[in-house]
Amino acid sequence: MIVPQGFPLVPPDFEYETEVHESLDGEHTIFFNVYRKKGVTPKRAMLIIHGQGEHGGRYQHFPHYLSADYDLFIAPDLRGHGRSEGIRGHVDRFDEYVDDALLAWNCLTKKVPADCKLDWFGHSMGGLVTLRTL
């Protein structure tokens, strides 16, 4: 895991995992950053969609500040960002980002029990992706 200077480390009661999934259109692999509270069945989880020119790893400080409220965070690198495949910062259609966000949402919902509360956070362009998806 890359640790940006000035960011707090992931809390000791959380573990960091990575996952790689095939995009819904089958054209790219999408990289997921997963922060999970150790030994806990998630009661509240958050999907984080980053902005243009960013990546999901930039949000590794969220568990530090929100660990009292959330047990699981998933922060994918949208195609063309971070460790995901694709031309850097480029898509042919904006809805390709929506597809990547839906992929992450579907993966998140499979990781948690049915009564888990789910939240969605979108920063900058990720906010537009979120609104378009909803």
XYZ file of C-alpha atoms in Angstrom:
134
model
C 0.000 0.000 0.000
C 1.269 3.474 -0.860
C 1.148 5.858 2.103
C 0.873 9.525 1.072
C 2.955 11.842 3.204
C 0.873 13.590 5.861
C -1.961 11.046 5.768
C -2.673 8.931 8.846
C -2.071 5.212 8.541
C -5.009 2.837 8.303
C -6.151 2.228 11.902
C -4.750 -0.938 13.498
C -8.252 -2.433 13.763
C -8.630 -2.251 9.948
C -7.050 -4.377 7.256
C -6.278 -3.291 3.704
C -6.984 -5.602 0.796
C -6.886 -5.213 -2.953
C -9.161 -6.778 -5.520
C -9.129 -6.751 -9.304
C -12.376 -7.185 -11.240
C -13.191 -7.269 -14.927
C -15.151 -4.212 -16.054
C -18.796 -4.730 -17.026
C -17.916 -4.243 -20.706
C -15.018 -6.705 -20.401
C -12.499 -4.211 -21.774
C -10.518 -3.330 -18.627
C -9.548 -4.591 -15.223
C -10.711 -2.372 -12.381
C -8.653 -2.169 -9.186
C -10.424 -1.924 -5.809
C -8.990 -0.647 -2.529
C -10.830 -2.382 0.326
C -10.554 -1.274 3.950
C -12.260 -3.693 6.345
C -12.548 -3.622 10.126
C -10.919 -6.809 11.413
C -13.168 -9.557 12.742
C -16.399 -7.584 12.369
C -19.498 -8.281 10.298
C -20.142 -4.931 8.588
C -23.072 -2.940 9.939
C -22.335 0.151 7.860
C -20.256 0.410 4.702
C -19.259 3.124 2.238
C -18.464 3.166 -1.459
C -16.043 5.963 -2.370
C -15.847 7.250 -5.961
C -12.821 9.446 -6.586
C -12.455 12.533 -8.769
C -10.734 13.066 -12.123
C -6.990 12.433 -11.986
C -7.269 10.692 -8.597
C -7.521 7.096 -7.424
C -9.230 5.175 -4.634
C -6.024 4.940 -2.597
C -6.245 8.667 -1.904
C -9.069 7.906 0.499
C -7.171 5.523 2.752
C -7.521 8.043 5.567
C -11.335 7.622 5.685
C -11.159 4.569 8.008
C -8.997 6.600 10.387
C -11.575 9.359 10.743
C -14.771 7.331 10.281
C -13.947 4.045 12.032
C -16.541 4.668 14.738
C -19.279 4.766 12.090
C -18.121 2.437 9.286
C -16.791 -1.112 9.178
C -16.028 -1.376 5.460
C -14.912 1.003 2.716
C -14.484 0.182 -0.967
C -12.691 2.734 -3.131
C -12.211 1.592 -6.733
C -9.800 3.147 -9.188
C -12.056 4.064 -12.096
C -10.754 3.010 -15.522
C -7.811 5.114 -16.638
C -7.010 6.050 -13.028
C -4.720 4.630 -10.372
C -3.924 0.973 -10.927
C -6.902 0.255 -13.209
C -6.384 -0.303 -16.905
C -7.255 2.261 -19.537
C -5.916 5.395 -21.142
C -5.039 7.791 -18.310
C -8.024 10.058 -17.595
C -9.911 9.082 -20.760
C -13.181 7.355 -21.551
C -15.131 7.254 -24.800
C -18.406 7.694 -22.886
C -18.898 9.135 -19.399
C -21.176 6.203 -18.590
C -18.097 3.959 -18.608
C -17.311 5.534 -15.235
C -20.903 4.803 -14.180
C -20.395 1.163 -15.150
C -17.242 1.010 -13.003
C -19.118 2.547 -10.062
C -21.971 0.045 -10.489
C -19.443 -2.798 -10.567
C -18.037 -1.573 -7.253
C -21.516 -1.128 -5.766
C -22.499 -4.668 -6.784
C -19.293 -6.042 -5.242
C -19.916 -4.064 -2.046
C -23.475 -5.337 -1.673
C -22.223 -8.935 -1.970
C -19.732 -8.403 0.891
C -22.248 -7.266 3.489
C -25.346 -8.728 5.166
C -28.759 -7.582 3.950
C -29.280 -5.301 6.988
C -25.979 -3.426 6.496
C -26.456 0.305 5.937
C -24.728 1.477 2.761
C -23.537 4.958 1.893
C -22.046 6.373 -1.283
C -19.464 9.173 -1.319
C -18.424 10.877 -4.545
C -15.737 13.549 -4.706
C -15.666 16.096 -7.564
C -16.050 14.094 -10.804
C -16.937 11.151 -8.557
C -19.911 13.219 -7.392
C -21.032 13.540 -11.022
C -20.547 9.789 -11.516
C -22.615 9.204 -8.376
C -25.433 11.493 -9.496
C -25.470 9.985 -12.979
C -25.559 6.491 -11.501
C -28.419 7.304 -9.113
